[in-house]
mmCIF file of C-alpha atoms in Angstrom:
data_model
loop_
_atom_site.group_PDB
_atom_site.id
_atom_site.type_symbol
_atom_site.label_atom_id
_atom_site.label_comp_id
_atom_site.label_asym_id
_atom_site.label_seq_id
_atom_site.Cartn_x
_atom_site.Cartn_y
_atom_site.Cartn_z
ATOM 1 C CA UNK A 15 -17.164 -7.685 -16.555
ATOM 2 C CA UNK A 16 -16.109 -8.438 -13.042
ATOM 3 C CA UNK A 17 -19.636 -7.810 -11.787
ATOM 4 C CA UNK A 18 -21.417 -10.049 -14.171
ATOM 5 C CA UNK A 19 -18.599 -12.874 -13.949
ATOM 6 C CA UNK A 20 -19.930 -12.423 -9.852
ATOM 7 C CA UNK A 21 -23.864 -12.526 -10.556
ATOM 8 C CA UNK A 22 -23.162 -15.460 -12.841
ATOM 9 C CA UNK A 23 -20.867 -17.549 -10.025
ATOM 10 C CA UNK A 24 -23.507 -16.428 -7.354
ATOM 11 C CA UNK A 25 -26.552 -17.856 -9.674
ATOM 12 C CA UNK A 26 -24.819 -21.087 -10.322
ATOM 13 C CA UNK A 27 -22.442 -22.083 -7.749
ATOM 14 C CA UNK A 28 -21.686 -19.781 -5.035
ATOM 15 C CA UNK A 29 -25.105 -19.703 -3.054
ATOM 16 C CA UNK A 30 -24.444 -23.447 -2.254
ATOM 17 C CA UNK A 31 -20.560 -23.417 -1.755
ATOM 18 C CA UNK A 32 -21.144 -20.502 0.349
ATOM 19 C CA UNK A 33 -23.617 -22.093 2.086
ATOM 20 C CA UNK A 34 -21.006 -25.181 2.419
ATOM 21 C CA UNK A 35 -18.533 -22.412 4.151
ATOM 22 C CA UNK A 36 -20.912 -21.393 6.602
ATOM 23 C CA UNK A 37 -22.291 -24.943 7.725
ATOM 24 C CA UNK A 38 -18.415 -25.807 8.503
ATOM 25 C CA UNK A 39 -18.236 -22.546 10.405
ATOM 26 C CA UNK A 40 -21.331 -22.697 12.115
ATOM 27 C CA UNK A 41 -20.033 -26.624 13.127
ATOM 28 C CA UNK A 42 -16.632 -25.654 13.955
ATOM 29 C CA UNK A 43 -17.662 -22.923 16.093
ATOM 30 C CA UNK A 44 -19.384 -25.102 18.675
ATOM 31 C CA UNK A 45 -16.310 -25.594 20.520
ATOM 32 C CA UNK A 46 -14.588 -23.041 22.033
ATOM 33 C CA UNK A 47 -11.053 -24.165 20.739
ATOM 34 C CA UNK A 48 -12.367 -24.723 16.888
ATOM 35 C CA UNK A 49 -13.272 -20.878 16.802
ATOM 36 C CA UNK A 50 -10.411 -19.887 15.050
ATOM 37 C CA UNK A 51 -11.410 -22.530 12.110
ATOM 38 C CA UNK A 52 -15.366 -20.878 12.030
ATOM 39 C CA UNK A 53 -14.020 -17.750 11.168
ATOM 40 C CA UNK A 54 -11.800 -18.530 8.487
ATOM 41 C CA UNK A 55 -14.729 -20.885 7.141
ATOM 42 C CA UNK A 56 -17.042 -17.762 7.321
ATOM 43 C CA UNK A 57 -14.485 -15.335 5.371
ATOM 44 C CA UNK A 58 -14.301 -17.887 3.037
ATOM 45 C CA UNK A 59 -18.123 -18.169 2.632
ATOM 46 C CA UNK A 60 -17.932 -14.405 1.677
ATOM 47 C CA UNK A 61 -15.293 -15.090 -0.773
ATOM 48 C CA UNK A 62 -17.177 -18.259 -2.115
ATOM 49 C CA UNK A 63 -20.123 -15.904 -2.493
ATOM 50 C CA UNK A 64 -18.451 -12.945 -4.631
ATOM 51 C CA UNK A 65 -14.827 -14.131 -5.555
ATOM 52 C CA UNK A 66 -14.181 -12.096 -8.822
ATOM 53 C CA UNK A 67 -11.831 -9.007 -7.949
ATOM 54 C CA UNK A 68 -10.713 -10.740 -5.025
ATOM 55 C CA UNK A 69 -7.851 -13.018 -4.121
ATOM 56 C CA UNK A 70 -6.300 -15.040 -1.416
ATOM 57 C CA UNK A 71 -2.731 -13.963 0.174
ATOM 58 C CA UNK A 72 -0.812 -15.641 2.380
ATOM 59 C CA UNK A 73 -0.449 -12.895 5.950
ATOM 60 C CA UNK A 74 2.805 -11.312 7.314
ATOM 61 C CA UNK A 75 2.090 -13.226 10.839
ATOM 62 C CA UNK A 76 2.273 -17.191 9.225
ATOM 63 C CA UNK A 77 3.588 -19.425 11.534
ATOM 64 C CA UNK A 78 3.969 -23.232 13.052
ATOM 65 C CA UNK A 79 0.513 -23.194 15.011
ATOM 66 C CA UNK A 80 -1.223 -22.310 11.508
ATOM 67 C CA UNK A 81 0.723 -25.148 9.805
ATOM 68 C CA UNK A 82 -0.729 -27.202 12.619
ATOM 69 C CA UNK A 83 -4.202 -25.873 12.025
ATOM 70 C CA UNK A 84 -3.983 -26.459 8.063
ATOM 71 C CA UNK A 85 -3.652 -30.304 8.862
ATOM 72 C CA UNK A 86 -6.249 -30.517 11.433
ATOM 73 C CA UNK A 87 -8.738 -28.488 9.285
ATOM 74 C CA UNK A 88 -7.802 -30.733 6.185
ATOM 75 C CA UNK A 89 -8.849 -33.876 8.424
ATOM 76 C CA UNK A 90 -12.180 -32.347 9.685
ATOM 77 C CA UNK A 91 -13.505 -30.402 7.530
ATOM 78 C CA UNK A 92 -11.158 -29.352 4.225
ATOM 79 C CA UNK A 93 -11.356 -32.275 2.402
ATOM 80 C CA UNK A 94 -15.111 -32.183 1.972
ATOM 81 C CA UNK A 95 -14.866 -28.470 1.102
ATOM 82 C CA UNK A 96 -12.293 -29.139 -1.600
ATOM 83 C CA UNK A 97 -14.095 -32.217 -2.726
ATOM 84 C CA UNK A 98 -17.386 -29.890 -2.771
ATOM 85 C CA UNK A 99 -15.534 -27.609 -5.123
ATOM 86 C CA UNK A 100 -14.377 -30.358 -7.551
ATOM 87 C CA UNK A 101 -17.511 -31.091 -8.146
ATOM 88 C CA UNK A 102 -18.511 -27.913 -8.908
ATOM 89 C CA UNK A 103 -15.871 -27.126 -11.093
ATOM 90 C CA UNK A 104 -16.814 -30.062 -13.113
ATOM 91 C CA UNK A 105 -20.369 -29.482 -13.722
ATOM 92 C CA UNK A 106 -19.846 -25.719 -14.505
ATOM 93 C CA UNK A 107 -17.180 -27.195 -16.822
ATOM 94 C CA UNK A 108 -19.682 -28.355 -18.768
ATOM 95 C CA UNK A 109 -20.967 -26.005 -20.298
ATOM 96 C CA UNK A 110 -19.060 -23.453 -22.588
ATOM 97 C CA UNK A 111 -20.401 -20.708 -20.451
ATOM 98 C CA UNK A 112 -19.519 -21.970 -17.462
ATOM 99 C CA UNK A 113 -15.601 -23.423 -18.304
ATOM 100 C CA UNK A 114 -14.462 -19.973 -16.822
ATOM 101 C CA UNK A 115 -16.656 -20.150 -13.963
ATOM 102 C CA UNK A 116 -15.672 -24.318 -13.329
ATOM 103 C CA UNK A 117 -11.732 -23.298 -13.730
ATOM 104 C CA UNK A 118 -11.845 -20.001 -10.795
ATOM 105 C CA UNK A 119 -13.884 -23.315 -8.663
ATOM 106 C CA UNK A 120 -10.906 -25.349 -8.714
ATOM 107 C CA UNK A 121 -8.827 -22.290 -8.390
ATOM 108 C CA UNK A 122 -10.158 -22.528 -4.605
ATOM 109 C CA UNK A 123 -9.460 -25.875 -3.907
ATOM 110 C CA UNK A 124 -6.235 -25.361 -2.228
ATOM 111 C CA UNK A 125 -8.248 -22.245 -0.457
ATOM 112 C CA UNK A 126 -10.865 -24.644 0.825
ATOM 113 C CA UNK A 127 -7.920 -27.172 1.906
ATOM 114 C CA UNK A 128 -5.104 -24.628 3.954
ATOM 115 C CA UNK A 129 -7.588 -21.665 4.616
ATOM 116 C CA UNK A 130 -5.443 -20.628 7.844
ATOM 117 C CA UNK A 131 -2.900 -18.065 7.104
ATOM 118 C CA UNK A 132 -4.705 -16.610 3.894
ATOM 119 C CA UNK A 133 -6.215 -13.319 3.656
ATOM 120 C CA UNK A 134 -8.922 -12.343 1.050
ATOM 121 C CA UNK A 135 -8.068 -8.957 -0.153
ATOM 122 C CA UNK A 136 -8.848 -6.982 -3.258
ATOM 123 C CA UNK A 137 -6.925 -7.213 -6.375
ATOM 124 C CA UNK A 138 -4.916 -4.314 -5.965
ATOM 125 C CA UNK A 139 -4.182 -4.576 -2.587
ATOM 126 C CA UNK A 140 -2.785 -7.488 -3.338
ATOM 127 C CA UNK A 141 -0.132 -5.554 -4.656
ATOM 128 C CA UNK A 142 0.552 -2.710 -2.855
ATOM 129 C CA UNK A 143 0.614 -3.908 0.699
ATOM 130 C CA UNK A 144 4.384 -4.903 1.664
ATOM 131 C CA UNK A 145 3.336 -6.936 4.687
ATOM 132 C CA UNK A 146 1.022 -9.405 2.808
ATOM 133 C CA UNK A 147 2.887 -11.259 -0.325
ATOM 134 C CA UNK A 148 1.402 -13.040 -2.809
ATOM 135 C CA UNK A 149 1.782 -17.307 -2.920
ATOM 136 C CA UNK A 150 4.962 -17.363 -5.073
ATOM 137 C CA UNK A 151 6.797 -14.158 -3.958
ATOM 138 C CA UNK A 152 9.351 -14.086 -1.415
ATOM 139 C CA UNK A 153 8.282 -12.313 1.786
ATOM 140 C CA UNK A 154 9.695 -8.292 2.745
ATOM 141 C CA UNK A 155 10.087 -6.041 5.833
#
């Protein structure tokens, strides 16, 4: 089920987010300094591109300068990313096939927003690594 949920997000709205992802990488990488930001937008572009059976976890190593990153990102680039997947969410929300597909879109809105200090790992992992905790769940050594 996971695999067709996938073909089905590809087909109908992750080519272009993805492609979104990847534009902001490609411009945030110009500068040496904004390097940091074109990766994260590029692992995001993967996980725009095949999100079911994935997830998003906040890393062991979060700190103040990716706090400060999160802001800057929001005011350069993040808001258009988040507003791209609104958008999204809403037209796959209408239809009934697409209602699952428009609710996992919005799902990555506050990826697309604070997308420093997140890790895309597989479900499971998700849950058996102690040094990467889930949004929610208090952190352990």
């Amino acid at each position: 089920m996971r695999t067709l949920g996938n073909i089905l997000w590809l087909v109908l709205a992750g080519w272009w987010l993805a492609l979104a992802y990847v534009l902001a990488g490609i411009v945030a990488c110009v500068l040496i300094v904004t390097i940091p930001f074109g990766l994260a937008s590029f692992r995001l572009a993967s996980y725009a591109l095949w999100p079911f059976g994935r997830r998003s976890v906040f890393r062991a190593d979060f700190g103040p300068w990716t706090v400060i990153g999160n802001i800057l990102w929001i005011l350069v680039l993040g808001w258009e990313l988040a507003i791209a997947h609104l958008v999204a969410g809403a037209l796959l929300c209408l239809t009934v096939v697409g209602i699952p597909l428009g609710v996992a879109c919005w799902k990555m809105v506050p990826l697309a927003l604070l997308p420093l200090g997140q890790q895309i790992v597989p479900v499971r992992a998700a849950s058996e690594d102690p040094f990467v905790t889930a949004p929610g769940r208090p952190r352990s050594r």
